[in-house]
XYZ file of N, CA, C and O in Angstrom:
884
model
N -92.383 -72.569 -21.734
C -92.184 -73.159 -20.416
C -91.154 -72.357 -19.639
O -90.127 -71.940 -20.196
N -91.396 -72.141 -18.344
C -90.462 -71.428 -17.486
C -89.578 -72.436 -16.757
O -90.074 -73.389 -16.166
N -88.279 -72.193 -16.807
C -87.325 -73.142 -16.240
C -86.341 -72.416 -15.322
O -85.877 -71.322 -15.634
N -86.046 -73.055 -14.197
C -84.995 -72.595 -13.297
C -83.918 -73.665 -13.260
O -84.217 -74.850 -13.088
N -82.675 -73.251 -13.433
C -81.555 -74.189 -13.415
C -80.928 -74.181 -12.029
O -80.586 -73.123 -11.488
N -80.783 -75.356 -11.458
C -80.089 -75.516 -10.179
C -78.687 -76.028 -10.468
O -78.509 -77.153 -10.937
N -77.692 -75.165 -10.216
C -76.311 -75.499 -10.547
C -75.924 -74.797 -11.836
O -76.457 -75.117 -12.895
N -75.015 -73.842 -11.756
C -74.714 -73.036 -12.945
C -73.250 -73.180 -13.354
O -72.561 -72.208 -13.627
N -72.802 -74.427 -13.383
C -71.470 -74.723 -13.894
C -71.523 -74.943 -15.399
O -72.377 -74.399 -16.099
N -70.623 -75.794 -15.901
C -70.571 -76.050 -17.343
C -71.879 -76.625 -17.860
O -72.390 -76.208 -18.902
N -72.436 -77.608 -17.126
C -73.703 -78.195 -17.573
C -74.837 -77.182 -17.499
O -75.693 -77.124 -18.383
N -74.847 -76.376 -16.440
C -75.891 -75.364 -16.312
C -75.901 -74.400 -17.476
O -76.969 -74.044 -17.993
N -74.732 -73.977 -17.912
C -74.645 -73.070 -19.060
C -75.133 -73.748 -20.340
O -75.802 -73.129 -21.171
N -74.801 -75.032 -20.492
C -75.259 -75.741 -21.692
C -76.770 -75.953 -21.670
O -77.428 -75.875 -22.706
N -77.325 -76.221 -20.495
C -78.780 -76.336 -20.373
C -79.436 -75.007 -20.745
O -80.456 -74.979 -21.432
N -78.843 -73.922 -20.305
C -79.372 -72.600 -20.660
C -79.436 -72.423 -22.175
O -80.458 -72.003 -22.732
N -78.357 -72.757 -22.858
C -78.338 -72.633 -24.323
C -79.392 -73.520 -24.971
O -80.073 -73.113 -25.919
N -79.532 -74.741 -24.448
C -80.485 -75.690 -25.028
C -81.929 -75.248 -24.823
O -82.759 -75.348 -25.737
N -82.255 -74.733 -23.653
C -83.646 -74.349 -23.406
C -84.023 -73.111 -24.209
O -85.158 -72.992 -24.689
N -83.084 -72.185 -24.369
C -83.361 -71.004 -25.191
C -83.558 -71.412 -26.648
O -84.464 -70.925 -27.329
N -82.723 -72.345 -27.121
C -82.836 -72.820 -28.504
C -84.173 -73.490 -28.763
O -84.689 -73.450 -29.889
N -84.761 -74.095 -27.721
C -86.047 -74.770 -27.881
C -87.224 -73.865 -27.509
O -88.352 -74.328 -27.397
N -86.940 -72.584 -27.286
C -88.010 -71.607 -27.108
C -88.553 -71.461 -25.706
O -89.665 -70.954 -25.517
N -87.774 -71.874 -24.693
C -88.225 -71.766 -23.316
C -87.594 -70.565 -22.613
O -86.610 -69.995 -23.090
N -88.145 -70.222 -21.466
C -87.676 -69.060 -20.716
C -86.845 -69.491 -19.515
O -87.297 -70.284 -18.691
N -85.626 -68.956 -19.429
C -84.821 -69.172 -18.233
C -85.174 -68.083 -17.231
O -84.927 -66.900 -17.468
N -85.745 -68.491 -16.122
C -86.139 -67.528 -15.095
C -84.956 -67.175 -14.202
O -84.657 -66.002 -13.966
N -84.274 -68.192 -13.708
C -83.107 -68.003 -12.846
C -82.165 -69.187 -13.061
O -82.615 -70.312 -13.249
N -80.868 -68.920 -12.995
C -79.862 -69.976 -12.880
C -79.192 -69.757 -11.535
O -78.583 -68.709 -11.307
N -79.346 -70.698 -10.619
C -78.949 -70.465 -9.239
C -77.987 -71.520 -8.711
O -78.137 -72.712 -8.979
N -76.994 -71.070 -7.944
C -76.114 -71.991 -7.232
C -76.737 -72.421 -5.903
O -76.303 -73.382 -5.291
N -77.748 -71.668 -5.444
C -78.450 -72.013 -4.197
C -79.949 -72.040 -4.478
O -80.640 -71.036 -4.358
N -80.449 -73.206 -4.852
C -81.846 -73.320 -5.270
C -82.810 -72.989 -4.135
O -83.944 -72.542 -4.375
N -82.374 -73.161 -2.892
C -83.268 -72.886 -1.763
C -83.515 -71.393 -1.560
O -84.375 -71.011 -0.763
N -82.753 -70.553 -2.275
C -82.953 -69.105 -2.181
C -84.051 -68.617 -3.124
O -84.449 -67.448 -3.063
N -84.549 -69.498 -3.984
C -85.613 -69.113 -4.924
C -86.929 -68.956 -4.164
O -87.294 -69.808 -3.347
N -87.636 -67.874 -4.449
C -88.929 -67.636 -3.813
C -89.918 -68.736 -4.205
O -90.071 -69.030 -5.397
N -90.596 -69.357 -3.243
C -91.555 -70.418 -3.559
C -92.623 -70.005 -4.561
O -93.039 -70.819 -5.390
N -93.060 -68.752 -4.514
C -94.081 -68.291 -5.460
C -93.562 -68.297 -6.892
O -94.325 -68.514 -7.843
N -92.268 -68.076 -7.055
C -91.633 -68.130 -8.382
C -91.418 -69.589 -8.783
O -91.701 -69.995 -9.924
N -90.920 -70.396 -7.840
C -90.631 -71.799 -8.124
C -91.866 -72.556 -8.587
O -91.787 -73.406 -9.485
N -93.035 -72.241 -8.003
C -94.245 -72.983 -8.300
C -94.646 -72.899 -9.773
O -95.339 -73.776 -10.289
N -94.173 -71.887 -10.489
C -94.503 -71.720 -11.907
C -93.440 -72.321 -12.823
O -93.555 -72.229 -14.049
N -92.408 -72.926 -12.235
C -91.243 -73.332 -13.026
C -90.892 -74.811 -12.871
O -91.175 -75.431 -11.844
N -90.231 -75.328 -13.898
C -89.603 -76.644 -13.831
C -88.160 -76.433 -13.401
O -87.454 -75.582 -13.952
N -87.718 -77.202 -12.410
C -86.327 -77.143 -11.963
C -85.514 -78.199 -12.714
O -85.878 -79.372 -12.727
N -84.422 -77.777 -13.338
C -83.468 -78.714 -13.935
C -82.217 -78.680 -13.072
O -81.568 -77.643 -12.952
N -81.904 -79.807 -12.443
C -80.827 -79.875 -11.460
C -79.606 -80.608 -12.002
O -79.673 -81.797 -12.309
N -78.499 -79.879 -12.130
C -77.191 -80.467 -12.409
C -76.228 -79.885 -11.386
O -75.492 -78.938 -11.664
N -76.254 -80.434 -10.177
C -75.392 -79.922 -9.116
C -74.389 -80.999 -8.717
O -73.707 -81.560 -9.563
N -74.293 -81.281 -7.453
C -73.422 -82.338 -6.932
C -74.265 -83.271 -6.073
O -75.359 -82.889 -5.628
N -73.779 -84.490 -5.825
C -74.551 -85.395 -4.965
C -74.896 -84.780 -3.612
O -76.025 -84.890 -3.141
N -73.934 -84.105 -2.993
C -74.187 -83.507 -1.675
C -75.221 -82.393 -1.766
O -76.101 -82.269 -0.902
N -75.132 -81.570 -2.811
C -76.091 -80.467 -2.966
C -77.496 -81.006 -3.197
O -78.466 -80.522 -2.595
N -77.624 -82.027 -4.033
C -78.954 -82.573 -4.293
C -79.530 -83.218 -3.039
O -80.725 -83.069 -2.746
N -78.707 -83.920 -2.289
C -79.183 -84.535 -1.043
C -79.729 -83.476 -0.081
O -80.707 -83.707 0.621
N -79.089 -82.314 -0.075
C -79.524 -81.239 0.816
C -80.770 -80.519 0.295
O -81.556 -79.988 1.088
N -80.970 -80.535 -1.033
C -81.988 -79.681 -1.642
C -83.239 -80.384 -2.153
O -84.213 -79.721 -2.507
N -83.230 -81.717 -2.240
C -84.324 -82.371 -2.959
C -85.687 -82.134 -2.326
O -86.697 -82.023 -3.046
N -85.760 -82.010 -1.020
C -87.060 -81.762 -0.398
C -87.594 -80.379 -0.763
O -88.790 -80.222 -1.020
N -86.706 -79.397 -0.789
C -87.130 -78.052 -1.199
C -87.649 -78.073 -2.636
O -88.685 -77.472 -2.946
N -86.929 -78.777 -3.512
C -87.354 -78.863 -4.913
C -88.715 -79.548 -5.003
O -89.624 -79.068 -5.699
N -88.879 -80.648 -4.300
C -90.148 -81.395 -4.356
C -91.315 -80.562 -3.844
O -92.415 -80.597 -4.412
N -91.094 -79.805 -2.803
C -92.185 -79.099 -2.142
C -92.521 -77.755 -2.761
O -93.580 -77.183 -2.464
N -91.653 -77.240 -3.647
C -91.868 -75.882 -4.144
C -91.980 -75.733 -5.659
O -92.543 -74.740 -6.125
N -91.462 -76.683 -6.423
C -91.460 -76.518 -7.875
C -92.645 -77.200 -8.547
O -93.258 -78.117 -8.005
N -92.935 -76.739 -9.749
C -93.996 -77.322 -10.572
C -93.626 -78.742 -10.987
O -94.478 -79.639 -11.050
N -92.346 -78.958 -11.287
C -91.828 -80.268 -11.705
C -90.312 -80.208 -11.620
O -89.720 -79.132 -11.465
N -89.671 -81.362 -11.735
C -88.211 -81.392 -11.638
C -87.612 -82.401 -12.603
O -88.174 -83.473 -12.835
N -86.457 -82.028 -13.131
C -85.643 -82.908 -13.960
C -84.285 -82.995 -13.273
O -83.613 -81.974 -13.078
N -83.884 -84.198 -12.890
C -82.678 -84.373 -12.084
C -81.600 -85.089 -12.893
O -81.723 -86.279 -13.200
N -80.545 -84.354 -13.224
C -79.420 -84.934 -13.948
C -78.233 -85.222 -13.054
O -77.258 -85.822 -13.498
N -78.303 -84.799 -11.807
C -77.247 -85.085 -10.844
C -77.228 -86.579 -10.538
O -78.284 -87.205 -10.411
N -76.049 -87.150 -10.419
C -75.923 -88.567 -10.084
C -75.255 -88.724 -8.721
O -74.844 -87.747 -8.097
N -75.148 -89.960 -8.258
C -74.457 -90.226 -7.011
C -75.345 -90.206 -5.777
O -74.844 -90.088 -4.656
N -76.671 -90.341 -5.970
C -77.591 -90.364 -4.824
C -78.509 -91.586 -4.873
O -79.544 -91.612 -4.211
N -78.102 -92.609 -5.602
C -78.932 -93.805 -5.795
C -79.377 -94.428 -4.472
O -80.475 -95.001 -4.385
N -78.545 -94.325 -3.449
C -78.850 -94.976 -2.173
C -80.044 -94.356 -1.458
O -80.615 -94.974 -0.549
N -80.446 -93.137 -1.835
C -81.614 -92.510 -1.202
C -82.766 -92.360 -2.193
O -83.663 -91.541 -1.980
N -82.746 -93.123 -3.280
C -83.793 -93.018 -4.295
C -85.180 -93.179 -3.682
O -86.109 -92.431 -4.028
N -85.347 -94.134 -2.785
C -86.658 -94.346 -2.166
C -87.138 -93.125 -1.414
O -88.312 -92.735 -1.519
N -86.242 -92.482 -0.662
C -86.599 -91.279 0.087
C -86.946 -90.123 -0.844
O -87.896 -89.371 -0.607
N -86.151 -89.976 -1.891
C -86.389 -88.898 -2.852
C -87.735 -89.091 -3.538
O -88.550 -88.162 -3.632
N -87.988 -90.299 -4.037
C -89.256 -90.580 -4.715
C -90.432 -90.333 -3.779
O -91.449 -89.739 -4.187
N -90.306 -90.751 -2.524
C -91.388 -90.549 -1.556
C -91.673 -89.069 -1.349
O -92.841 -88.657 -1.239
N -90.630 -88.256 -1.316
C -90.809 -86.810 -1.128
C -91.552 -86.191 -2.306
O -92.438 -85.337 -2.126
N -91.221 -86.613 -3.518
C -91.887 -86.059 -4.694
C -93.332 -86.548 -4.801
O -94.231 -85.783 -5.155
N -93.560 -87.810 -4.482
C -94.937 -88.315 -4.491
C -95.774 -87.606 -3.441
O -96.926 -87.229 -3.681
N -95.215 -87.401 -2.252
C -95.953 -86.744 -1.175
C -96.325 -85.312 -1.539
O -97.402 -84.822 -1.180
N -95.431 -84.642 -2.280
C -95.682 -83.257 -2.668
C -96.539 -83.147 -3.925
O -96.999 -82.062 -4.274
N -96.738 -84.283 -4.614
C -97.493 -84.251 -5.862
C -96.736 -83.585 -6.998
O -97.338 -83.056 -7.942
N -95.412 -83.618 -6.912
C -94.558 -82.966 -7.912
C -93.944 -84.022 -8.830
O -93.241 -84.915 -8.352
N -94.177 -83.949 -10.131
C -93.569 -84.924 -11.039
C -92.061 -84.747 -11.133
O -91.555 -83.615 -11.101
N -91.357 -85.854 -11.226
C -89.907 -85.820 -11.349
C -89.462 -86.814 -12.409
O -89.944 -87.942 -12.465
N -88.527 -86.381 -13.250
C -87.857 -87.264 -14.203
C -86.378 -87.238 -13.861
O -85.788 -86.165 -13.732
N -85.778 -88.406 -13.691
C -84.354 -88.450 -13.373
C -83.643 -89.415 -14.314
O -84.262 -90.315 -14.907
N -82.347 -89.217 -14.449
C -81.564 -90.118 -15.285
C -80.095 -89.968 -14.959
O -79.633 -88.880 -14.587
N -79.369 -91.042 -15.100
C -77.915 -90.966 -14.990
C -77.325 -90.328 -16.239
O -76.173 -89.880 -16.226
N -78.113 -90.273 -17.309
C -77.643 -89.680 -18.562
C -78.847 -89.320 -19.418
O -79.637 -90.199 -19.770
N -78.987 -88.051 -19.773
C -80.123 -87.604 -20.575
C -79.843 -87.603 -22.075
O -80.680 -87.166 -22.855
N -78.686 -88.085 -22.489
C -78.397 -88.187 -23.917
C -79.373 -89.164 -24.586
O -79.571 -90.275 -24.104
N -79.956 -88.745 -25.694
C -80.853 -89.624 -26.444
C -80.091 -90.857 -26.928
O -80.583 -91.989 -26.869
N -78.844 -90.649 -27.363
C -78.033 -91.767 -27.839
C -77.743 -92.788 -26.768
O -77.812 -93.999 -27.002
N -77.419 -92.314 -25.564
C -77.145 -93.235 -24.454
C -78.390 -94.034 -24.108
O -78.315 -95.239 -23.830
N -79.544 -93.391 -24.142
C -80.771 -94.117 -23.828
C -81.106 -95.147 -24.903
O -81.704 -96.182 -24.601
N -80.692 -94.896 -26.137
C -80.825 -95.917 -27.179
C -79.917 -97.106 -26.867
O -80.292 -98.270 -27.074
N -78.721 -96.831 -26.335
C -77.812 -97.911 -25.922
C -78.410 -98.696 -24.759
O -78.317 -99.931 -24.726
N -79.037 -98.007 -23.821
C -79.725 -98.714 -22.729
C -80.716 -99.731 -23.297
O -80.787 -100.878 -22.856
N -81.506 -99.287 -24.280
C -82.501 -100.171 -24.891
C -81.828 -101.351 -25.592
O -82.299 -102.489 -25.506
N -80.711 -101.074 -26.289
C -79.989 -102.141 -26.990
C -79.449 -103.175 -26.006
O -79.498 -104.386 -26.266
N -78.952 -102.705 -24.861
C -78.402 -103.633 -23.871
C -79.465 -104.566 -23.308
O -79.183 -105.735 -23.023
N -80.672 -104.062 -23.152
C -81.769 -104.920 -22.689
C -81.997 -106.065 -23.666
O -82.144 -107.233 -23.265
N -82.028 -105.750 -24.958
C -82.278 -106.769 -25.988
C -81.117 -107.738 -26.124
O -81.296 -108.965 -26.183
N -79.899 -107.180 -26.186
C -78.719 -108.023 -26.382
C -78.521 -108.966 -25.199
O -78.239 -110.159 -25.374
N -78.670 -108.455 -23.990
C -78.512 -109.300 -22.813
C -79.498 -110.449 -22.798
O -79.149 -111.589 -22.449
N -80.741 -110.173 -23.189
C -81.768 -111.218 -23.216
C -81.425 -112.309 -24.231
O -81.641 -113.504 -23.979
N -80.872 -111.912 -25.368
C -80.499 -112.887 -26.402
C -79.315 -113.742 -25.945
O -79.267 -114.957 -26.183
N -78.349 -113.114 -25.278
C -77.112 -113.814 -24.906
C -77.213 -114.622 -23.607
O -76.334 -115.437 -23.324
N -78.260 -114.431 -22.856
C -78.386 -115.085 -21.554
C -78.282 -116.608 -21.684
O -78.931 -117.227 -22.521
N -77.421 -117.185 -20.863
C -77.269 -118.634 -20.866
C -76.309 -119.173 -21.901
O -76.155 -120.392 -22.039
N -75.630 -118.272 -22.640
C -74.721 -118.718 -23.708
C -73.257 -118.423 -23.409
O -72.425 -118.367 -24.323
N -72.933 -118.246 -22.140
C -71.536 -118.165 -21.746
C -70.864 -116.818 -21.903
O -69.619 -116.751 -21.922
N -71.619 -115.757 -22.007
C -71.023 -114.429 -22.186
C -70.752 -113.770 -20.828
O -71.605 -113.773 -19.943
N -69.549 -113.212 -20.717
C -69.141 -112.514 -19.499
C -69.036 -111.019 -19.818
O -68.304 -110.636 -20.735
N -69.733 -110.163 -19.083
C -69.741 -108.732 -19.391
C -68.685 -107.937 -18.616
O -68.275 -108.314 -17.517
N -68.271 -106.846 -19.208
C -67.389 -105.883 -18.535
C -67.689 -104.497 -19.103
O -67.978 -104.358 -20.297
N -67.636 -103.486 -18.245
C -67.897 -102.109 -18.682
C -66.668 -101.254 -18.400
O -66.085 -101.329 -17.319
N -66.302 -100.448 -19.372
C -65.225 -99.465 -19.183
C -65.784 -98.080 -19.462
O -66.388 -97.849 -20.507
N -65.614 -97.161 -18.516
C -66.101 -95.794 -18.721
C -64.974 -94.802 -18.505
O -64.137 -94.970 -17.607
N -64.947 -93.774 -19.361
C -63.912 -92.747 -19.307
C -64.563 -91.380 -19.260
O -65.447 -91.082 -20.072
N -64.130 -90.553 -18.301
C -64.648 -89.191 -18.168
C -63.516 -88.224 -17.860
O -62.389 -88.624 -17.570
N -63.871 -86.950 -17.855
C -62.934 -85.875 -17.530
C -62.497 -85.960 -16.066
O -63.175 -86.563 -15.224
N -61.379 -85.342 -15.774
C -60.786 -85.457 -14.441
C -61.589 -84.720 -13.365
O -61.353 -84.925 -12.163
N -62.552 -83.901 -13.760
C -63.340 -83.142 -12.791
C -64.535 -83.940 -12.261
O -65.171 -83.507 -11.303
N -64.852 -85.063 -12.897
C -66.034 -85.827 -12.492
C -65.842 -86.394 -11.095
O -64.825 -87.042 -10.808
N -66.835 -86.160 -10.228
C -66.684 -86.489 -8.815
C -67.018 -87.942 -8.478
O -66.511 -88.484 -7.499
N -67.910 -88.576 -9.256
C -68.287 -89.949 -8.911
C -67.644 -90.954 -9.857
O -67.449 -90.696 -11.037
N -67.294 -92.102 -9.305
C -66.740 -93.199 -10.095
C -67.122 -94.513 -9.413
O -66.901 -94.651 -8.211
N -67.728 -95.440 -10.157
C -68.089 -95.356 -11.563
C -69.150 -94.279 -11.825
O -69.827 -93.836 -10.909
N -69.285 -93.911 -13.071
C -70.284 -92.928 -13.446
C -71.687 -93.489 -13.240
O -71.896 -94.708 -13.226
N -72.650 -92.597 -13.101
C -74.040 -93.037 -12.991
C -74.485 -93.808 -14.218
O -75.250 -94.784 -14.118
N -73.995 -93.384 -15.390
C -74.348 -94.083 -16.633
C -73.828 -95.511 -16.624
O -74.535 -96.448 -17.005
N -72.585 -95.693 -16.172
C -72.006 -97.042 -16.109
C -72.778 -97.917 -15.131
O -73.013 -99.105 -15.397
N -73.184 -97.331 -14.011
C -73.957 -98.111 -13.042
C -75.314 -98.506 -13.610
O -75.803 -99.621 -13.370
N -75.930 -97.600 -14.368
C -77.200 -97.931 -15.018
C -77.006 -99.066 -16.019
O -77.797 -100.016 -16.065
N -75.955 -98.964 -16.825
C -75.657 -100.024 -17.797
C -75.429 -101.355 -17.090
O -75.913 -102.403 -17.548
N -74.714 -101.327 -15.976
C -74.444 -102.562 -15.230
C -75.742 -103.189 -14.728
O -75.915 -104.416 -14.792
N -76.650 -102.364 -14.255
C -77.936 -102.877 -13.769
C -78.759 -103.487 -14.900
O -79.394 -104.537 -14.724
N -78.735 -102.834 -16.066
C -79.475 -103.355 -17.222
C -78.904 -104.706 -17.658
O -79.643 -105.666 -17.919
N -77.571 -104.780 -17.721
C -76.926 -106.033 -18.119
C -77.219 -107.135 -17.101
O -77.527 -108.275 -17.464
N -77.150 -106.790 -15.829
C -77.438 -107.791 -14.795
C -78.869 -108.305 -14.897
O -79.123 -109.508 -14.791
N -79.815 -107.397 -15.137
C -81.225 -107.797 -15.249
C -81.483 -108.662 -16.478
O -82.263 -109.611 -16.419
N -80.831 -108.314 -17.604
C -81.132 -109.016 -18.856
C -80.255 -110.250 -19.079
O -80.727 -111.267 -19.591
N -78.983 -110.183 -18.677
C -78.047 -111.288 -18.908
C -77.940 -112.215 -17.699
O -77.595 -113.388 -17.828
N -78.200 -111.654 -16.508
C -78.104 -112.454 -15.297
C -76.738 -112.427 -14.647
O -76.478 -113.177 -13.705
N -75.838 -111.570 -15.133
C -74.487 -111.456 -14.573
C -74.180 -109.972 -14.356
O -74.372 -109.155 -15.272
N -73.685 -109.633 -13.179
C -73.308 -108.249 -12.886
C -71.912 -107.970 -13.429
O -70.946 -108.628 -13.033
N -71.758 -107.014 -14.337
C -70.426 -106.740 -14.883
C -69.560 -105.932 -13.934
O -70.055 -105.098 -13.177
N -68.247 -106.194 -13.967
C -67.297 -105.309 -13.306
C -67.200 -104.022 -14.124
O -67.452 -104.018 -15.343
N -66.823 -102.939 -13.471
C -66.698 -101.644 -14.135
C -65.296 -101.090 -13.918
O -64.811 -101.046 -12.782
N -64.648 -100.677 -14.993
C -63.368 -99.975 -14.927
C -63.613 -98.505 -15.209
O -64.230 -98.162 -16.226
N -63.154 -97.629 -14.314
C -63.362 -96.191 -14.468
C -62.031 -95.494 -14.717
O -61.066 -95.693 -13.979
N -61.990 -94.660 -15.757
C -60.806 -93.874 -16.088
C -61.174 -92.397 -16.061
O -62.269 -92.021 -16.503
N -60.285 -91.551 -15.568
C -60.487 -90.108 -15.549
C -59.316 -89.458 -16.276
O -58.184 -89.454 -15.775
N -59.612 -88.932 -17.468
C -58.566 -88.442 -18.364
C -58.962 -87.087 -18.945
O -60.033 -86.953 -19.560
N -58.117 -86.091 -18.777
C -58.283 -84.805 -19.460
C -59.670 -84.211 -19.344
O -60.225 -84.084 -18.263
N -60.238 -83.867 -20.503
C -61.564 -83.241 -20.566
C -62.574 -84.116 -21.321
O -63.509 -83.617 -21.938
N -62.397 -85.430 -21.272
C -63.280 -86.362 -21.989
C -64.724 -86.200 -21.504
O -64.998 -86.375 -20.309
N -65.676 -85.870 -22.398
C -67.077 -85.687 -21.975
C -67.718 -86.958 -21.443
O -68.515 -86.919 -20.507
N -67.375 -88.088 -22.030
C -67.947 -89.344 -21.567
C -67.922 -90.422 -22.634
O -68.487 -90.230 -23.715
N -67.255 -91.539 -22.348
C -67.236 -92.697 -23.239
C -67.546 -93.935 -22.416
O -66.972 -94.135 -21.335
N -68.473 -94.752 -22.926
C -68.855 -95.988 -22.234
C -68.780 -97.149 -23.221
O -69.327 -97.056 -24.320
N -68.097 -98.204 -22.816
C -67.964 -99.394 -23.658
C -68.404 -100.616 -22.850
O -67.857 -100.884 -21.774
N -69.385 -101.330 -23.367
C -69.835 -102.579 -22.752
C -69.303 -103.729 -23.601
O -69.584 -103.800 -24.801
N -68.525 -104.612 -22.978
C -67.949 -105.754 -23.675
C -68.609 -107.032 -23.163
O -68.749 -107.215 -21.951
N -68.993 -107.889 -24.086
C -69.597 -109.176 -23.742
C -68.791 -110.258 -24.458
O -68.833 -110.368 -25.683
N -68.040 -111.033 -23.681
C -67.088 -111.974 -24.256
C -67.459 -113.409 -23.925
O -67.794 -113.740 -22.791
N -67.388 -114.253 -24.963
C -67.577 -115.685 -24.783
C -66.323 -116.405 -25.259
O -65.330 -115.766 -25.626
N -66.350 -117.735 -25.300
C -65.192 -118.477 -25.788
C -65.045 -118.375 -27.298
O -63.974 -118.680 -27.843
N -66.099 -117.924 -27.999
C -66.046 -117.907 -29.464
C -66.063 -116.513 -30.073
O -65.693 -116.333 -31.236
N -66.461 -115.489 -29.300
C -66.481 -114.145 -29.877
C -66.617 -113.081 -28.796
O -66.743 -113.387 -27.601
N -66.543 -111.838 -29.226
C -66.705 -110.709 -28.314
C -67.591 -109.662 -28.984
O -67.434 -109.356 -30.167
N -68.521 -109.120 -28.207
C -69.410 -108.065 -28.680
C -69.078 -106.796 -27.912
O -68.871 -106.825 -26.696
N -69.018 -105.675 -28.622
C -68.812 -104.380 -27.977
C -69.958 -103.444 -28.335
O -70.306 -103.309 -29.509
N -70.531 -102.809 -27.346
C -71.557 -101.788 -27.553
C -71.043 -100.525 -26.878
O -70.767 -100.541 -25.668
N -70.870 -99.463 -27.643
C -70.232 -98.288 -27.067
C -70.969 -97.005 -27.416
O -71.716 -96.933 -28.388
N -70.745 -96.015 -26.574
C -71.251 -94.669 -26.830
C -70.162 -93.668 -26.473
O -69.576 -93.739 -25.392
N -69.885 -92.751 -27.381
C -68.899 -91.702 -27.150
C -69.561 -90.344 -27.322
O -70.098 -90.031 -28.394
N -69.553 -89.554 -26.281
C -70.094 -88.198 -26.365
C -69.001 -87.261 -26.868
O -67.876 -87.290 -26.377
N -69.341 -86.409 -27.837
C -68.377 -85.432 -28.343
C -68.357 -84.170 -27.488
O -67.395 -83.410 -27.488
N -69.448 -83.917 -26.790
C -69.551 -82.771 -25.881
C -70.684 -83.058 -24.901
O -71.346 -84.093 -24.994
N -70.937 -82.120 -24.000
C -72.032 -82.286 -23.044
C -73.355 -81.752 -23.595
O -74.383 -81.784 -22.897
N -73.353 -81.268 -24.815
C -74.559 -80.648 -25.375
C -75.720 -81.639 -25.476
O -76.877 -81.272 -25.286
N -75.406 -82.889 -25.787
C -76.463 -83.890 -25.901
C -77.149 -84.147 -24.571
O -78.365 -84.377 -24.520
N -76.384 -84.087 -23.474
C -76.972 -84.259 -22.146
C -77.922 -83.100 -21.839
O -79.004 -83.290 -21.288
N -77.481 -81.881 -22.203
C -78.278 -80.688 -21.918
C -79.578 -80.686 -22.717
O -80.654 -80.410 -22.178
N -79.492 -81.025 -23.999
C -80.703 -81.041 -24.828
C -81.694 -82.085 -24.322
O -82.902 -81.840 -24.252
N -81.188 -83.259 -23.937
C -82.073 -84.293 -23.417
C -82.765 -83.875 -22.139
O -83.940 -84.196 -21.920
N -82.061 -83.107 -21.292
C -82.674 -82.632 -20.046
C -83.810 -81.668 -20.332
O -84.837 -81.680 -19.647
N -83.643 -80.833 -21.360
C -84.717 -79.900 -21.725
C -85.896 -80.664 -22.338
O -87.061 -80.346 -22.075
N -85.614 -81.694 -23.132
C -86.683 -82.550 -23.654
C -87.449 -83.175 -22.484
O -88.685 -83.246 -22.498
N -86.731 -83.604 -21.460
C -87.381 -84.184 -20.281
C -88.258 -83.149 -19.589
O -89.365 -83.469 -19.131
N -87.787 -81.911 -19.504
C -88.593 -80.847 -18.890
C -89.912 -80.679 -19.637
O -90.975 -80.491 -19.034
N -89.852 -80.773 -20.956
C -91.073 -80.675 -21.765
C -92.027 -81.827 -21.466
O -93.242 -81.674 -21.502
N -91.468 -82.996 -21.151
C -92.288 -84.172 -20.865
C -93.025 -84.078 -19.528
O -93.958 -84.841 -19.283
N -92.592 -83.169 -18.655
C -93.248 -83.073 -17.340
C -94.639 -82.454 -17.435
O -95.425 -82.575 -16.484
N -94.955 -81.812 -18.536
C -96.271 -81.187 -18.685
C -97.361 -82.260 -18.615
O -97.422 -83.160 -19.441
N -98.186 -82.189 -17.603
C -99.268 -83.162 -17.443
C -98.840 -84.498 -16.862
O -99.670 -85.400 -16.709
N -97.572 -84.635 -16.522
C -97.052 -85.898 -16.003
C -97.335 -86.019 -14.502
O -97.394 -85.016 -13.791
N -97.489 -87.236 -14.052
C -97.645 -87.505 -12.619
C -96.605 -88.538 -12.196
O -96.252 -89.427 -12.961
N -96.127 -88.412 -10.968
C -95.245 -89.422 -10.423
C -93.770 -89.209 -10.716
O -93.339 -88.155 -11.179
N -92.981 -90.254 -10.440
C -91.530 -90.232 -10.581
C -91.130 -91.247 -11.651
O -91.540 -92.412 -11.595
N -90.324 -90.801 -12.616
C -89.992 -91.649 -13.764
C -88.528 -91.492 -14.136
O -87.939 -90.439 -13.956
N -87.953 -92.560 -14.724
C -86.672 -92.415 -15.380
C -86.920 -91.898 -16.796
O -87.985 -92.127 -17.378
N -85.931 -91.202 -17.329
C -86.023 -90.710 -18.694
C -86.152 -91.877 -19.667
O -86.923 -91.830 -20.625
N -85.411 -92.960 -19.367
C -85.416 -94.136 -20.241
C -86.815 -94.701 -20.420
O -87.236 -95.014 -21.528
N -87.565 -94.816 -19.330
C -88.885 -95.439 -19.437
C -89.869 -94.573 -20.213
O -90.843 -95.077 -20.776
N -89.601 -93.272 -20.275
C -90.506 -92.375 -20.991
C -90.226 -92.311 -22.492
O -91.133 -92.058 -23.281
N -88.957 -92.512 -22.883
C -88.651 -92.387 -24.310
C -88.514 -93.722 -25.024
O -88.533 -93.770 -26.256
N -88.354 -94.820 -24.268
C -88.230 -96.141 -24.894
C -89.541 -96.890 -24.719
O -89.944 -97.203 -23.612
N -90.169 -97.163 -25.793
C -91.471 -97.861 -25.750
C -91.274 -99.354 -25.992
O -90.398 -99.759 -26.698
């Protein structure tokens, strides 16, 4: 599979390592995805790890020119409808996620089940997320996804506490407290490598795919 990386920071470099390890070809790693020739883009899957502002500026170009797209950038939830419409109109499949870690997506699935079991039994949820000081959005996209899952399954929207400390790759703790006990469901990333590998797995899933999907819905049956 031919892949072009949009955004060549720390995550971009890790995606490069992951795609090579899985036997794929890196065609270009670009800080300006709109500079890629459309004839080249049409043969490639775009993996985007940029910034919210960059993705907002570039998503139409990606939709209209690439074979498929995997979007790991967060912080654009408010324009999801517009983004999805652009990809559907162009006939370009897109997979997006606030977190491409396989482990985090397993936690997403667990939260759906746990919330459904606890609903109506007096549990109050809270989420605490910790990331490195360079992270631009707070709360994290992963924490917001967890909050939405808990709200849908438990019926209560959790508050989120965001901490920015050192070079922490990402830790998320969901606490569900009642008058008789407390449940904690947590995920701690040791590095960003798991996010990069999951994004490449998502790129592989775009083969033959149609439409716009979250990574979670594709890997959790």
